[in-house]
Short mmCIF file of C-alpha atoms in Angstrom, two decimals:
data_model
loop_
_atom_site.label_atom_id
_atom_site.label_comp_id
_atom_site.label_asym_id
_atom_site.label_seq_id
_atom_site.Cartn_x
_atom_site.Cartn_y
_atom_site.Cartn_z
CA MET A 376 0.00 0.01 0.00
CA THR A 377 1.47 3.34 -1.05
CA SER A 378 1.29 6.37 1.18
CA GLU A 379 -0.57 9.44 -0.02
CA GLN A 380 1.55 11.97 -1.87
CA PRO A 381 2.46 14.97 0.35
CA PRO A 382 1.25 18.47 -0.62
CA ALA A 383 3.35 20.29 -3.21
CA VAL A 384 3.58 23.28 -0.87
CA GLU A 385 2.81 23.47 2.83
CA CYS A 386 3.33 26.80 4.66
CA VAL A 387 2.59 27.11 8.33
CA GLY A 388 2.86 30.46 10.09
CA LEU A 389 5.30 31.87 7.52
CA THR A 390 6.43 35.34 8.56
CA HIS A 391 9.14 37.45 6.95
CA ARG A 392 10.24 40.98 7.84
CA TYR A 393 12.61 43.52 6.29
CA GLY A 394 13.57 45.61 9.30
CA ASP A 395 10.40 47.06 10.75
CA PHE A 396 8.39 46.17 7.61
CA THR A 397 6.42 42.94 7.68
CA ALA A 398 6.27 41.57 4.13
CA VAL A 399 4.50 38.30 4.97
CA GLU A 400 2.60 37.76 8.19
CA ASN A 401 1.58 34.36 9.59
CA LEU A 402 0.90 32.80 6.20
CA SER A 403 -0.53 29.26 6.31
CA LEU A 404 -1.26 27.79 2.91
CA THR A 405 -1.40 24.29 1.32
CA ILE A 406 -1.14 23.58 -2.40
CA GLY A 407 -1.99 20.07 -3.51
CA ALA A 408 0.25 18.06 -5.81
CA GLY A 409 -0.87 18.55 -9.44
CA GLU A 410 -2.76 21.78 -8.78
CA ALA A 411 -2.56 24.99 -10.83
CA PHE A 412 -2.57 27.58 -8.06
CA GLY A 413 -2.68 31.34 -8.40
CA LEU A 414 -1.17 33.73 -5.87
CA LEU A 415 -2.87 37.06 -6.39
CA GLY A 416 -2.64 40.52 -4.80
CA PRO A 417 -1.63 44.09 -5.46
CA ASN A 418 2.03 45.21 -5.44
CA GLY A 419 3.41 44.99 -1.94
CA ALA A 420 1.03 42.16 -0.95
CA GLY A 421 3.92 39.79 -0.13
CA LYS A 422 3.69 37.56 -3.21
CA THR A 423 7.28 37.89 -4.36
CA THR A 424 8.69 37.43 -0.82
CA THR A 425 6.59 34.30 -0.43
CA ILE A 426 7.85 32.86 -3.73
CA ARG A 427 11.48 33.71 -2.91
CA VAL A 428 11.16 31.85 0.39
CA LEU A 429 9.54 28.84 -1.38
CA ASN A 430 12.41 28.88 -3.94
CA THR A 431 14.98 28.96 -1.08
CA LEU A 432 16.31 32.24 -2.48
CA THR A 433 15.30 34.02 0.75
CA PRO A 434 16.00 32.29 4.11
CA ILE A 435 12.99 31.44 6.27
CA GLN A 436 12.78 33.61 9.36
CA ARG A 437 9.67 32.26 11.21
CA GLY A 438 7.28 29.45 10.51
CA SER A 439 7.81 26.33 8.41
CA VAL A 440 7.66 25.53 4.70
CA LYS A 441 7.74 22.12 3.09
CA ILE A 442 7.97 21.30 -0.63
CA PHE A 443 6.65 17.76 -1.33
CA GLY A 444 7.35 16.98 2.32
CA LEU A 445 10.89 18.37 2.33
CA ASP A 446 11.58 21.07 4.88
CA ILE A 447 13.24 23.98 3.09
CA ALA A 448 15.27 24.88 6.17
CA SER A 449 17.07 21.52 6.33
CA HIS A 450 16.72 20.19 2.77
CA ALA A 451 17.22 23.31 0.65
CA MET A 452 19.29 21.61 -2.06
CA ASP A 453 16.81 18.76 -2.50
CA VAL A 454 14.01 21.34 -2.72
CA ARG A 455 15.80 23.20 -5.48
CA TYR A 456 16.03 20.08 -7.63
CA ASN A 457 12.21 19.79 -7.42
CA ILE A 458 11.52 23.32 -8.61
CA GLY A 459 11.53 25.12 -11.93
CA TYR A 460 11.37 28.89 -11.68
CA VAL A 461 10.58 31.61 -14.25
CA PRO A 462 11.02 35.07 -12.67
CA GLN A 463 9.49 38.35 -13.77
CA GLN A 464 12.73 39.80 -15.02
CA LEU A 465 14.71 38.50 -17.94
CA SER A 466 16.59 35.29 -17.13
CA ILE A 467 18.20 34.44 -20.45
CA GLU A 468 21.71 35.31 -21.70
CA ALA A 469 21.19 37.17 -24.98
CA ALA A 470 24.75 36.46 -26.16
CA LEU A 471 24.13 32.71 -26.15
CA SER A 472 21.94 30.68 -28.53
CA GLY A 473 18.70 29.21 -27.30
CA ARG A 474 20.29 25.76 -27.09
CA GLN A 475 23.20 27.09 -25.08
CA ASN A 476 20.87 28.83 -22.63
CA VAL A 477 18.97 25.62 -21.91
CA ALA A 478 22.17 23.57 -21.75
CA TRP A 479 23.53 26.06 -19.19
CA PHE A 480 20.50 25.42 -16.93
CA ALA A 481 20.86 21.67 -17.42
CA ARG A 482 24.38 21.92 -16.04
CA LEU A 483 23.26 24.14 -13.13
CA PHE A 484 20.72 21.51 -12.14
CA ASP A 485 23.27 18.67 -12.50
CA VAL A 486 21.34 16.86 -15.19
CA PRO A 487 23.55 13.80 -15.81
CA ARG A 488 26.02 14.37 -18.64
CA ALA A 489 24.77 11.28 -20.51
CA GLU A 490 21.21 12.64 -20.54
CA ARG A 491 21.97 16.34 -20.97
CA ALA A 492 21.78 16.66 -24.77
CA GLU A 493 18.53 14.73 -24.97
CA ARG A 494 16.95 16.68 -22.14
CA VAL A 495 17.91 19.99 -23.80
CA GLU A 496 16.50 18.79 -27.10
CA GLN A 497 13.22 17.72 -25.45
CA ALA A 498 12.81 20.96 -23.58
CA LEU A 499 13.36 23.00 -26.73
CA GLU A 500 10.98 20.77 -28.70
CA SER A 501 8.30 21.10 -26.06
CA MET A 502 8.47 24.85 -26.45
CA ASP A 503 8.49 24.65 -30.23
CA LEU A 504 11.92 26.23 -30.42
CA LEU A 505 13.99 23.57 -32.19
CA SER A 506 13.93 25.45 -35.50
CA VAL A 507 15.56 28.50 -33.89
CA ALA A 508 17.60 26.72 -31.21
CA ASP A 509 20.95 27.73 -32.65
CA ARG A 510 20.06 31.37 -33.19
CA LEU A 511 21.24 33.95 -30.63
CA ALA A 512 18.59 34.56 -28.00
CA SER A 513 18.99 38.31 -28.72
CA THR A 514 17.12 37.73 -32.00
CA TYR A 515 14.11 36.16 -30.32
CA SER A 516 10.69 37.87 -30.07
CA GLY A 517 9.15 38.47 -26.61
CA GLY A 518 6.97 35.36 -26.87
CA MET A 519 9.97 33.24 -27.91
CA VAL A 520 12.03 34.58 -25.01
CA ARG A 521 9.35 33.55 -22.58
CA ARG A 522 9.14 30.08 -24.11
CA LEU A 523 12.92 29.86 -23.87
CA GLU A 524 12.70 30.72 -20.17
CA LEU A 525 10.13 27.95 -19.77
CA ALA A 526 12.42 25.51 -21.56
CA GLN A 527 15.16 26.45 -19.06
CA ALA A 528 12.82 25.92 -16.13
CA LEU A 529 11.61 22.54 -17.47
CA VAL A 530 14.94 20.95 -18.40
CA ASN A 531 15.35 19.42 -14.93
CA ARG A 532 11.77 18.07 -15.10
CA PRO A 533 10.59 19.80 -11.96
CA SER A 534 7.69 18.67 -9.87
CA LEU A 535 6.78 22.27 -9.05
CA LEU A 536 6.87 25.00 -11.70
CA VAL A 537 6.87 28.51 -10.24
CA LEU A 538 5.91 31.35 -12.61
CA ASP A 539 6.16 34.95 -11.46
CA GLU A 540 4.12 37.17 -13.86
CA PRO A 541 4.89 34.77 -16.72
CA THR A 542 3.03 36.73 -19.46
CA VAL A 543 3.71 40.34 -18.46
CA GLY A 544 4.56 42.49 -21.44
CA LEU A 545 3.43 39.90 -24.04
CA ASP A 546 0.78 40.48 -26.65
CA PRO A 547 -2.42 38.38 -26.45
CA ILE A 548 -1.25 35.85 -29.02
CA ALA A 549 2.10 35.26 -27.26
CA ARG A 550 0.29 35.02 -23.95
CA ASP A 551 -2.05 32.33 -25.29
CA SER A 552 0.93 30.46 -26.73
CA VAL A 553 2.73 30.42 -23.36
CA TRP A 554 -0.32 29.16 -21.52
CA GLN A 555 -1.10 26.47 -24.08
CA VAL A 556 2.44 25.10 -23.52
CA VAL A 557 2.18 25.31 -19.70
CA THR A 558 -1.22 23.56 -19.77
CA GLN A 559 0.10 20.83 -22.05
CA MET A 560 3.22 20.28 -19.90
CA ARG A 561 1.06 20.06 -16.76
CA GLU A 562 -1.22 17.49 -18.36
CA THR A 563 1.70 15.45 -19.69
CA TYR A 564 3.93 15.38 -16.63
CA GLY A 565 1.48 16.09 -13.78
CA MET A 566 3.45 19.16 -12.60
CA THR A 567 2.14 21.47 -9.92
CA VAL A 568 2.06 25.04 -11.16
CA LEU A 569 2.23 28.07 -8.81
CA LEU A 570 1.85 31.42 -10.55
CA THR A 571 1.42 35.08 -9.77
CA THR A 572 -0.42 37.34 -12.24
CA HIS A 573 -2.22 40.62 -12.44
CA TYR A 574 -4.36 39.35 -15.27
CA MET A 575 -7.52 38.24 -13.46
CA GLU A 576 -8.99 36.57 -16.58
CA GLU A 577 -5.81 34.49 -16.84
CA ALA A 578 -6.10 33.30 -13.24
CA ASP A 579 -9.78 32.60 -13.70
CA ALA A 580 -9.24 30.43 -16.77
CA LEU A 581 -6.09 28.58 -15.70
CA CYS A 582 -6.14 28.13 -11.90
CA ASP A 583 -7.82 25.33 -9.98
CA ARG A 584 -7.64 27.56 -6.90
CA VAL A 585 -6.36 31.05 -6.07
CA ALA A 586 -5.22 32.80 -2.92
CA LEU A 587 -5.52 36.55 -2.44
CA MET A 588 -2.95 38.39 -0.32
CA HIS A 589 -2.99 41.96 0.87
CA LYS A 590 -0.42 43.74 3.03
CA GLY A 591 1.33 40.46 3.78
CA GLN A 592 -1.78 38.58 4.93
CA LEU A 593 -3.88 35.92 3.35
CA GLN A 594 -7.40 37.27 2.71
CA ALA A 595 -9.15 34.42 0.84
CA VAL A 596 -8.52 30.98 -0.74
CA GLY A 597 -10.76 28.98 -3.01
CA THR A 598 -11.63 28.12 -6.52
CA PRO A 599 -12.38 31.16 -8.80
CA ASP A 600 -16.04 30.10 -8.97
CA GLU A 601 -16.34 29.72 -5.18
CA LEU A 602 -14.86 33.19 -4.56
CA LYS A 603 -17.00 34.80 -7.27
CA SER A 604 -20.18 33.20 -5.92
CA GLU A 605 -19.54 34.77 -2.49
CA LEU A 606 -20.01 38.22 -4.06
CA GLY A 607 -23.21 37.29 -5.96
CA VAL A 608 -24.39 36.90 -9.52
CA ASP A 609 -22.28 38.26 -12.38
CA SER A 610 -19.23 38.88 -10.17
CA SER A 611 -15.79 38.60 -11.79
CA LEU A 612 -12.49 37.58 -10.31
CA GLU A 613 -11.49 41.23 -10.58
CA ASP A 614 -14.43 42.06 -8.32
CA VAL A 615 -13.19 39.45 -5.88
CA PHE A 616 -9.69 40.92 -6.10
CA ARG A 617 -10.98 44.37 -5.22
CA HIS A 618 -13.21 43.09 -2.45
CA PHE A 619 -10.68 40.95 -0.61
CA ALA A 620 -7.44 42.81 -1.38
CA GLY A 621 -8.98 46.26 -0.87
CA ALA A 622 -7.36 47.51 -4.07
CA ASP A 623 -8.24 51.18 -4.33
CA LEU A 624 -7.34 53.51 -7.16
CA THR A 625 -3.89 54.28 -5.78
CA GLU A 626 -2.98 50.63 -5.57
CA THR A 627 -4.32 49.97 -9.01
CA GLU A 628 -2.17 52.75 -10.42
CA GLN A 629 0.86 51.39 -8.58
CA ASN A 630 0.18 47.91 -10.10
CA GLN A 631 0.02 49.44 -13.56
CA ARG A 632 3.25 51.34 -13.03
CA GLY A 633 4.90 48.29 -11.71
CA MET A 634 3.84 46.20 -14.72
CA ARG A 635 4.97 49.01 -17.09
CA ASN A 636 8.37 48.98 -15.37
CA VAL A 637 8.67 45.21 -15.86
CA ARG A 638 7.67 45.48 -19.53
CA SER A 639 10.15 48.34 -20.03
CA SER A 640 13.04 46.50 -18.38
CA ARG A 641 12.39 43.37 -20.43
CA ARG A 642 12.28 45.38 -23.67
CA THR A 643 15.51 47.15 -22.72
CA ALA A 644 17.20 43.85 -21.84
#
């Protein structure tokens, strides 16, 4: 008899402070294996800090976090091998080809040398990038760059794929392409997907459940339909966002400025 698979993510009482500022306060959250889970909230809600802790990029200060049953405080290296991460900011090397970028990540994740070339080929093929694999990444379009970043994140075949604003700055066609690929990979390999996004329609369509954070605290968790039904007929996930996160006009403008900054920095890079 096999034991039940542990949750992909299990946070209990996670708290993180920067000096006197509390970025995340007493966060308790469980994400089931195989889920597509959205972490939503305005800028400054604590999403990025939470993700950095989960990725072991930021040390845990208080509380506990487990990834597939592994405590990140004592098994950080094992946790890293279970995770693929696509950050907001550009994570490719423009002076390398697409193939060289993915091969670089394969080496970073200690993919066995005997398997490395095949893994790189498979990752590029899954992102429909084989035909341009030997071109410099600097010649790629925005959508191609994002798919290359996904190929990098998938080359180690992670159990948990973490996507921080994965489609920011992309046109609607490129956004759809990225999500088709993520959905296909999730169905094929049973990956758990954790994403942050400011596109509410994206979270509504793609996430099994979402969590809304505001000022470092968890405000609501549930399926998009459950959260919308709490507000009544014809409510949208954007209505839910505004209700639970308390996003007023100032915060909305800050979100828009933040997204413009990310778009601008990616274009510049």
